[in-house]
PDB file of C-alpha atoms in Angstrom:
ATOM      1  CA  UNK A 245       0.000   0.000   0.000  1.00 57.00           C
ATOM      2  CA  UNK A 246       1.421   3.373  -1.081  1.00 64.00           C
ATOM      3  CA  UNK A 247       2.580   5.658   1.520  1.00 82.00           C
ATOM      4  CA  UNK A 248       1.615   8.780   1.759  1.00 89.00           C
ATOM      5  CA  UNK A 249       3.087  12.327   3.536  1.00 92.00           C
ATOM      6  CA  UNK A 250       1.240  15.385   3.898  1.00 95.00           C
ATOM      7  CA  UNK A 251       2.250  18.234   6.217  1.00 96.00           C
ATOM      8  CA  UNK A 252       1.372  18.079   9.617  1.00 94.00           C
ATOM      9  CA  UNK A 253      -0.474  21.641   9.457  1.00 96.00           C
ATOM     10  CA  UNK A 254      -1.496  24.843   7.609  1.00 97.00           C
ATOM     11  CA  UNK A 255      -2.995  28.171   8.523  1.00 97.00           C
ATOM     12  CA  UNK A 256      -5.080  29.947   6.145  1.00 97.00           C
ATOM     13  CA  UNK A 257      -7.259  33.144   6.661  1.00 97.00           C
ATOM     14  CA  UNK A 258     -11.304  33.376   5.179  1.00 97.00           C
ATOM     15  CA  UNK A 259     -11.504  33.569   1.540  1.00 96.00           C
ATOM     16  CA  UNK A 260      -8.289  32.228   0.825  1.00 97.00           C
ATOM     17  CA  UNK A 261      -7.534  29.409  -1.479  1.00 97.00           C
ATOM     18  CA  UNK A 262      -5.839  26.552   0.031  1.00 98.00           C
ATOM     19  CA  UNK A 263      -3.935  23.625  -1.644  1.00 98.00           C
ATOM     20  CA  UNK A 264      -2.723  20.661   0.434  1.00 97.00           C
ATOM     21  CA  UNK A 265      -0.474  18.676  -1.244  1.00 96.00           C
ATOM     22  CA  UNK A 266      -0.136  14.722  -0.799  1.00 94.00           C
ATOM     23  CA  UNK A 267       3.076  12.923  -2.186  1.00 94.00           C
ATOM     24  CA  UNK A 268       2.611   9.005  -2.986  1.00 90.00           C
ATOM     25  CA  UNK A 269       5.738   8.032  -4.656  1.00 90.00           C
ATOM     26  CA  UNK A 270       4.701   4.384  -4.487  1.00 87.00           C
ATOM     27  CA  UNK A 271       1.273   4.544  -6.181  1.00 88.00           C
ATOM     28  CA  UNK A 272       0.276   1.346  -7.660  1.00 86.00           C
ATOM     29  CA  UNK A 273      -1.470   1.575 -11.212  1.00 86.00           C
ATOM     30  CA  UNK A 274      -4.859   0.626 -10.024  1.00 82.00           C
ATOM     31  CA  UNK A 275      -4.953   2.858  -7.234  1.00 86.00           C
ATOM     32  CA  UNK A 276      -7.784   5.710  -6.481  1.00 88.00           C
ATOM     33  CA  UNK A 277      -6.509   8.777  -4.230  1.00 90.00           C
ATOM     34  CA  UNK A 278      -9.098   9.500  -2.184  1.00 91.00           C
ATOM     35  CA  UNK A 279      -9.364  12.668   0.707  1.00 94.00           C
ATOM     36  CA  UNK A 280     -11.297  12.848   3.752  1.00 95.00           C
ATOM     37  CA  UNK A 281     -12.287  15.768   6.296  1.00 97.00           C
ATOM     38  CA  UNK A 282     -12.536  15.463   9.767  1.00 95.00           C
ATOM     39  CA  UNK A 283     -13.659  17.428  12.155  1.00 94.00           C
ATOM     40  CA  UNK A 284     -12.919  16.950  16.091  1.00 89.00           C
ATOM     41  CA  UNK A 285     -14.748  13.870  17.758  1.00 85.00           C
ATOM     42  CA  UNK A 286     -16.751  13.141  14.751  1.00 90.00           C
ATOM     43  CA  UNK A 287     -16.631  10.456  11.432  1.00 93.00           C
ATOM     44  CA  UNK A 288     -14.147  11.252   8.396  1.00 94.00           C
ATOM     45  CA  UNK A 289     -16.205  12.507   6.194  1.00 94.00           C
ATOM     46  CA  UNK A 290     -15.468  11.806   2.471  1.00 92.00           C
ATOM     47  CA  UNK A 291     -14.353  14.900   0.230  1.00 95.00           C
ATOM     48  CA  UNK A 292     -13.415  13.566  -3.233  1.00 94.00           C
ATOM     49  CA  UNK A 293     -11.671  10.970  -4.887  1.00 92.00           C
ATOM     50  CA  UNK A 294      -9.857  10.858  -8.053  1.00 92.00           C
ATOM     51  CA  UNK A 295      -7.081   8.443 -10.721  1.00 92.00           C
ATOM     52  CA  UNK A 296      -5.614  11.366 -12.514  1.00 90.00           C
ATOM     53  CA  UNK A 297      -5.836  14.876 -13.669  1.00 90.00           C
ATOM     54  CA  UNK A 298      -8.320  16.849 -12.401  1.00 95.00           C
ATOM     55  CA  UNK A 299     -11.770  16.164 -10.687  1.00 95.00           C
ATOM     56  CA  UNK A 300     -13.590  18.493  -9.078  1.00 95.00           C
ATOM     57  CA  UNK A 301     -17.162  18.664  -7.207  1.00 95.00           C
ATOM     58  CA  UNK A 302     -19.000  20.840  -5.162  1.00 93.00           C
ATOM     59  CA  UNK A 303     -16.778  20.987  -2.484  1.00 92.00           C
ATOM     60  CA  UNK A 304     -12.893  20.808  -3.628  1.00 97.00           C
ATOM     61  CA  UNK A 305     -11.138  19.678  -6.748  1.00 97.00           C
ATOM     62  CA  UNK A 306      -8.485  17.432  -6.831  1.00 97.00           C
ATOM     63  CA  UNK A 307      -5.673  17.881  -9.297  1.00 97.00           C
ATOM     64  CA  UNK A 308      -3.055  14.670 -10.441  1.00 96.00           C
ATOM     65  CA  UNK A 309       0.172  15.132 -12.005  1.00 96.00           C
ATOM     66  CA  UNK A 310       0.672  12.420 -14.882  1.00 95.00           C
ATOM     67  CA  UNK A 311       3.243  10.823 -12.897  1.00 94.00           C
ATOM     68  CA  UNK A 312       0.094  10.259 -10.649  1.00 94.00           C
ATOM     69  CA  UNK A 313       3.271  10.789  -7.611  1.00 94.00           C
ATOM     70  CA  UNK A 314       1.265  13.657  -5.349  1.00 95.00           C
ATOM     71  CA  UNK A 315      -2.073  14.589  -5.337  1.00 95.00           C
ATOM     72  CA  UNK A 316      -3.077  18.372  -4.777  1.00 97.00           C
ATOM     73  CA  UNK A 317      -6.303  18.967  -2.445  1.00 97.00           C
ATOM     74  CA  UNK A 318      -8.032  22.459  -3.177  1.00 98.00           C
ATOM     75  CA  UNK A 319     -10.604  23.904  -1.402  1.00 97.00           C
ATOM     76  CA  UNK A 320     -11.694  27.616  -2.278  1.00 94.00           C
ATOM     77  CA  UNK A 321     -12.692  30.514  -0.850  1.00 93.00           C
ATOM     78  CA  UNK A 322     -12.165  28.703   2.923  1.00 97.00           C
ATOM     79  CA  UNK A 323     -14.227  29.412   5.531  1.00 96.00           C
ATOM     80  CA  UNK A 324     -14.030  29.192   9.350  1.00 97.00           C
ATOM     81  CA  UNK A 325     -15.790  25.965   9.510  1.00 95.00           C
ATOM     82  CA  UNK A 326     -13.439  23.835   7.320  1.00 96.00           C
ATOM     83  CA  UNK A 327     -11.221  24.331  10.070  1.00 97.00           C
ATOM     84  CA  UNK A 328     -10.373  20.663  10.338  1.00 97.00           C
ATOM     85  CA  UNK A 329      -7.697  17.688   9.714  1.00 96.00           C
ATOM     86  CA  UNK A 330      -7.423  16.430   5.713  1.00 97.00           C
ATOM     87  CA  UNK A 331      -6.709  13.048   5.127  1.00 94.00           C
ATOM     88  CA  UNK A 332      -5.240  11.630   2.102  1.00 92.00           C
ATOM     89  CA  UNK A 333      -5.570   7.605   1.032  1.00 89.00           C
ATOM     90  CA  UNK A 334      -4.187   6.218  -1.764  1.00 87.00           C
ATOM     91  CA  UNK A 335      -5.411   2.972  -2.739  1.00 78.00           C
ATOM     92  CA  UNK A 336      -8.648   1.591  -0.686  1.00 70.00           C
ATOM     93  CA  UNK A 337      -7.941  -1.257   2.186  1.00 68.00           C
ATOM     94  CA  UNK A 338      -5.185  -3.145   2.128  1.00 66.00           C
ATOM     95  CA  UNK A 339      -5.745  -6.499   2.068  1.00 60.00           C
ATOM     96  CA  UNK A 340      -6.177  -6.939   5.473  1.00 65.00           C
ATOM     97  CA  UNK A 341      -9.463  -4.504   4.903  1.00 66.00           C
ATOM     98  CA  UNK A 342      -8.619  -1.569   6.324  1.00 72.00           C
ATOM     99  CA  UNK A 343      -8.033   2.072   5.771  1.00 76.00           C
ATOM    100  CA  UNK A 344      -4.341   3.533   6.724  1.00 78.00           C
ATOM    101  CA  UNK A 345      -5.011   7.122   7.431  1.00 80.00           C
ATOM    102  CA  UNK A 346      -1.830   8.907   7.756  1.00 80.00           C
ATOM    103  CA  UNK A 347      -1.123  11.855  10.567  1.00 84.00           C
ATOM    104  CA  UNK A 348      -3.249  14.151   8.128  1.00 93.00           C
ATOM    105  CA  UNK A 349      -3.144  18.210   7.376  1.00 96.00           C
ATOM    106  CA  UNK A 350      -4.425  19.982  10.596  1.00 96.00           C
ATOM    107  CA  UNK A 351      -6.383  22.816   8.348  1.00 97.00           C
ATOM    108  CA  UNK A 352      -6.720  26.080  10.737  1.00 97.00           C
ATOM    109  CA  UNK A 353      -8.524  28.960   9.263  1.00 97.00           C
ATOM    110  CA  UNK A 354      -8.837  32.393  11.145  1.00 96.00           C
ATOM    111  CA  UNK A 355     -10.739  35.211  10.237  1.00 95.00           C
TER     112      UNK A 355
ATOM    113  CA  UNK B  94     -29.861   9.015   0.643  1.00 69.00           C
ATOM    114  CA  UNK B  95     -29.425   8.841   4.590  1.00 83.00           C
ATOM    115  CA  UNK B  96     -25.788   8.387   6.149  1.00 93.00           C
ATOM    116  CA  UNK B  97     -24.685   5.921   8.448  1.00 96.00           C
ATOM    117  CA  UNK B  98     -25.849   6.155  11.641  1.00 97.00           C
ATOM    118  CA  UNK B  99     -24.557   5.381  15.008  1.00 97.00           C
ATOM    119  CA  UNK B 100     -25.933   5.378  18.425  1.00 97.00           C
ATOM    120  CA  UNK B 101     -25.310   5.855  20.886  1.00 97.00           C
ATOM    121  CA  UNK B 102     -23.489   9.213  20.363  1.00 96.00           C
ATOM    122  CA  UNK B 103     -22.305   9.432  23.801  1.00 96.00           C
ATOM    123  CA  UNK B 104     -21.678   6.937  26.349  1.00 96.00           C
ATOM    124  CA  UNK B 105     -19.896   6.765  29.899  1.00 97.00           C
ATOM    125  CA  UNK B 106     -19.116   3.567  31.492  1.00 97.00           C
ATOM    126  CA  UNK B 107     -16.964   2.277  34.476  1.00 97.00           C
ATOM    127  CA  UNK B 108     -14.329  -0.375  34.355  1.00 97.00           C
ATOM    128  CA  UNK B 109     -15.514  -3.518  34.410  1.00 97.00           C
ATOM    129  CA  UNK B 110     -18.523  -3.038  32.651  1.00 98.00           C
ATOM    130  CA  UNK B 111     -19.072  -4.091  28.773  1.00 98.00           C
ATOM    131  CA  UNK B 112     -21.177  -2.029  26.397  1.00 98.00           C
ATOM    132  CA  UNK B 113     -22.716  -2.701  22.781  1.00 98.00           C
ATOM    133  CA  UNK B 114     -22.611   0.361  19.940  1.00 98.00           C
ATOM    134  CA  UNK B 115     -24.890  -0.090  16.891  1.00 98.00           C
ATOM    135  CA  UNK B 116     -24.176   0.842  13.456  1.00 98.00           C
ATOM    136  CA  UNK B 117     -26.820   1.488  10.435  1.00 98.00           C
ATOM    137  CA  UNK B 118     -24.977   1.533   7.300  1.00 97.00           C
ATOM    138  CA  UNK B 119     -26.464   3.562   3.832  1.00 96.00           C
ATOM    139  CA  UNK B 120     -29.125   1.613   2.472  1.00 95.00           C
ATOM    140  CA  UNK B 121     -27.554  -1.414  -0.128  1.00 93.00           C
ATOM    141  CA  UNK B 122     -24.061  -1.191   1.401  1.00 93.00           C
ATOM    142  CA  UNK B 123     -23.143  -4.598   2.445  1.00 93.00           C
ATOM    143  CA  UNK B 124     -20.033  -3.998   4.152  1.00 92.00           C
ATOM    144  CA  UNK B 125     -19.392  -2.488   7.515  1.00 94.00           C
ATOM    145  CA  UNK B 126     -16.180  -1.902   9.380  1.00 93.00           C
ATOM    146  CA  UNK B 127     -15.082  -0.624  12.717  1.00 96.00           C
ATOM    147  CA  UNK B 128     -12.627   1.958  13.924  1.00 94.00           C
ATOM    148  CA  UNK B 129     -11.250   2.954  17.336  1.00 95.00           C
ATOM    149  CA  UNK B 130      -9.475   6.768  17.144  1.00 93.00           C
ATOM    150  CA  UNK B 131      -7.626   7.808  20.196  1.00 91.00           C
ATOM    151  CA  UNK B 132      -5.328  10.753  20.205  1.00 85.00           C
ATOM    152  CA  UNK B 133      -2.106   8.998  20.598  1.00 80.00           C
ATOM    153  CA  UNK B 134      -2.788   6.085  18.287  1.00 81.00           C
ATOM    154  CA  UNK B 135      -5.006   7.654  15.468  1.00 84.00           C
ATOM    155  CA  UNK B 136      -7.519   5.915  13.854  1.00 87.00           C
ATOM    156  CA  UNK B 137      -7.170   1.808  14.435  1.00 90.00           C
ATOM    157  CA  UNK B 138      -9.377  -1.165  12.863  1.00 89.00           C
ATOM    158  CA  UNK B 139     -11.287  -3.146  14.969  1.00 94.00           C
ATOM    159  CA  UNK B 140     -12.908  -5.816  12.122  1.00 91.00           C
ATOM    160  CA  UNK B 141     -15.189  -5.656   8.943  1.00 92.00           C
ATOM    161  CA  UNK B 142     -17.758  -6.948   8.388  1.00 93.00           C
ATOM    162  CA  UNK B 143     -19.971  -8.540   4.917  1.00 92.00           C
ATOM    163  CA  UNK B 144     -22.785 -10.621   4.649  1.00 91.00           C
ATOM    164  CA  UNK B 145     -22.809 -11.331   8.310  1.00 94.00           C
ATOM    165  CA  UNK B 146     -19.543 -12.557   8.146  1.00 94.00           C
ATOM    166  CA  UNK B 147     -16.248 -11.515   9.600  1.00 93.00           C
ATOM    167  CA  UNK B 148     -14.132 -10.674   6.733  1.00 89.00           C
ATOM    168  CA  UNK B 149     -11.322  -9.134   7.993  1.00 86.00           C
ATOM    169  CA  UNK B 150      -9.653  -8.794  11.672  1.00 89.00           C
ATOM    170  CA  UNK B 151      -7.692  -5.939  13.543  1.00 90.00           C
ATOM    171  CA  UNK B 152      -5.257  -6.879  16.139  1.00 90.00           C
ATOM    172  CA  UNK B 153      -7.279  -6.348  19.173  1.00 94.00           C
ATOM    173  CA  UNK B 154      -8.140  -8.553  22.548  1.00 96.00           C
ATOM    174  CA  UNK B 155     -11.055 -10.881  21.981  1.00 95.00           C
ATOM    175  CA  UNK B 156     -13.158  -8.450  24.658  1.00 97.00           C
ATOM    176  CA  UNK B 157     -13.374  -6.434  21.471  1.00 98.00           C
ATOM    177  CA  UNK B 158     -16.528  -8.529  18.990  1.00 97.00           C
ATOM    178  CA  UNK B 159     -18.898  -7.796  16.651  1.00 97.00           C
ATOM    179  CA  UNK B 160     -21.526  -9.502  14.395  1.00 97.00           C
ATOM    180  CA  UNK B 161     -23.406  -7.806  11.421  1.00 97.00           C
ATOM    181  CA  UNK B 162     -27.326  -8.987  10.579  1.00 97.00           C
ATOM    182  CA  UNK B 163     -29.186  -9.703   7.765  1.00 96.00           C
ATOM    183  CA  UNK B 164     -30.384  -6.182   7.289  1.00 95.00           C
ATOM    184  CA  UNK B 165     -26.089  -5.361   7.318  1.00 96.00           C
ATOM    185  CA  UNK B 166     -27.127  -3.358  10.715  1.00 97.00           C
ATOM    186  CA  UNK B 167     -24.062  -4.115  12.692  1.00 98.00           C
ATOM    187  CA  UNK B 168     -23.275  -3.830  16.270  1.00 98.00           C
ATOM    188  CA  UNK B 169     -19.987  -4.087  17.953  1.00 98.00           C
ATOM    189  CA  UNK B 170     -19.290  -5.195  21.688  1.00 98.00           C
ATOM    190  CA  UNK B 171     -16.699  -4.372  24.419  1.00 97.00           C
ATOM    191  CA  UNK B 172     -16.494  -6.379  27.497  1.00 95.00           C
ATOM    192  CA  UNK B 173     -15.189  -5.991  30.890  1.00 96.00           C
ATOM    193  CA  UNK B 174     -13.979  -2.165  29.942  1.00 98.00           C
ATOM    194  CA  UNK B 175     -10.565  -0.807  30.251  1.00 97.00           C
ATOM    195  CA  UNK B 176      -9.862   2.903  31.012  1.00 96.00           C
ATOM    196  CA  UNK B 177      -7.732   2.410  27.803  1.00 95.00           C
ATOM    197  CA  UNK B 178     -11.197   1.663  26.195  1.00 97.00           C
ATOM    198  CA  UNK B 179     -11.926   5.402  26.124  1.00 97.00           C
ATOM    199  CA  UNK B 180     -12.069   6.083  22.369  1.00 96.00           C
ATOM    200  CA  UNK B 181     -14.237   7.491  19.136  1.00 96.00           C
ATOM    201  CA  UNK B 182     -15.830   4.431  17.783  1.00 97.00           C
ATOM    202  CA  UNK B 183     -16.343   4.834  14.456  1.00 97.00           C
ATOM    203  CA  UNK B 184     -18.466   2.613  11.714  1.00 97.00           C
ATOM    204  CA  UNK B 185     -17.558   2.603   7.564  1.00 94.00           C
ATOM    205  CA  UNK B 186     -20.045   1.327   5.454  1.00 94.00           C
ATOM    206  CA  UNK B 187     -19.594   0.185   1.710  1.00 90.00           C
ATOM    207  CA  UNK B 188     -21.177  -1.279  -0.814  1.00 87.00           C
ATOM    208  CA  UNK B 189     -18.586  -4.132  -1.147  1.00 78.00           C
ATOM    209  CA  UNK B 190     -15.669  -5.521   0.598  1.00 66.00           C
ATOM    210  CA  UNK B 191     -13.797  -4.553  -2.780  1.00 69.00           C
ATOM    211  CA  UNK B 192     -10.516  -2.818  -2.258  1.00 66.00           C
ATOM    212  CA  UNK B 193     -11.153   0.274  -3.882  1.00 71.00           C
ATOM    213  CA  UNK B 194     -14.525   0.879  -2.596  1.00 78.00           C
ATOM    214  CA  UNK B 195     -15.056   3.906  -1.009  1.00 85.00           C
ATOM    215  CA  UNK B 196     -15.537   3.840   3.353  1.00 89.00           C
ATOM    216  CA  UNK B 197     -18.602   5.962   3.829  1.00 93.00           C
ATOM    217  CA  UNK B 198     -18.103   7.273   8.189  1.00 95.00           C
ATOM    218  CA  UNK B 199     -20.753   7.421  11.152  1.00 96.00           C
ATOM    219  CA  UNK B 200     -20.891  10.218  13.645  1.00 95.00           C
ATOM    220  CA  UNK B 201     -19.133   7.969  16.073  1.00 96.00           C
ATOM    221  CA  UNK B 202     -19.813   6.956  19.201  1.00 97.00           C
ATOM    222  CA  UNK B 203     -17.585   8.935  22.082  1.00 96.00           C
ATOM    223  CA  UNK B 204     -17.228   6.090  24.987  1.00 97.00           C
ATOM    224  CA  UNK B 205     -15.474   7.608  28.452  1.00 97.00           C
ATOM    225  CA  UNK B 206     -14.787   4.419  30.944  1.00 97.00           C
ATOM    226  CA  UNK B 207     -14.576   5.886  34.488  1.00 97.00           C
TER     227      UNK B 207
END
């Protein structure tokens, strides 16, 4: 299962663009890149998932390099309330079933 | 289409004591797992299951069980409670067991053991 580094955190203001960037050197040729949001003492909650170039919904878009080696996370226009800790999976379970979720982006965004 | 659910939301125990969480996946997903996230150790899996059948095991003690029914409600059980117990349970649902297939989260259910 590809491992995956993020940074630990990021501060952002309101209205700002942010871009958090996941690196996945080992990315197998089947696998899906995949972000979650969580927020304290509650579920991940799924953002968007993508194979390669760009994908985008109503929430972030996700852009992928060709070398499909880091995955870029954009959310726009932040607001307080996606103050929160990003998540970035590459690949689904393993095959013992589970999700790794790495240490994650702590997100902090001040007004 | 409703989430999954969990429930209770909040629960305190005491050592010793064993308590049951319940999990309601999104209508037609089939598979269900279970997490335990503590600060220290992050998010950890507990077991999955799929057609009311334990697919896939994390490594903890046997106090920790589950068992999914035919409706692919699951529920999860802890017996004789640890303080180390204290945790965010959290339930993934899925439509399949398939590798790929994207973990849909609960709420979670905060447990304290006193």
């Amino acid at each position: 299962l590809a491992k995956t580094t993020q940074p630990i955190s990021m501060d952002s203001y309101e209205g700002q663009e942010v871009n958090i960037t996941c690196s996945h050197n080992n990315i197998a040729t089947n696998d899906y890149i995949t972000w979650y949001q969580q927020f304290p003492s509650q579920g991940p909650r799924f953002i968007i998932q993508g194979y390669k170039t760009k994908v985008t919904n109503e929430v972030a878009s996700l852009f992928i390099p060709a070398d499909r080696k880091s995955s870029t996370l954009s959310l726009p226009r932040v607001s307080l309330s996606d103050t929160a800790v990003y998540y970035c999976l590459v690949g689904g379970r393993n095959q013992g079933g589970k999700l790794i979720f790495g240490q994650g982006t702590e997100l902090s965004v001040k007004p | 289409k409703a989430g999954v659910t969990q429930t209770p939301r909040y629960l305190i125990k005491t050592r010793g004591q064993q308590v049951t969480l319940s999990c309601s996946p999104i209508s037609g997903h089939r598979s269900v797992s279970w997490y335990q996230q503590t600060p220290g150790q992050g998010l950890q899996f507990l077991f999955e299951y799929f057609s009311e059948t334990q697919r896939n095991k994390g490594n903890f003690p046997g106090r920790f069980s589950g068992r999914q029914f035919s409706n692919s409600r699951s529920e999860m059980n802890v017996s004789t409670l640890e303080l180390g117990d204290s945790a965010l349970y959290l339930c993934a649902s899925s439509h399949h067991a398939g590798i790929q297939e994207t973990q849909y989260f609960g709420p979670g259910t905060r447990l304290l053991v006193l």
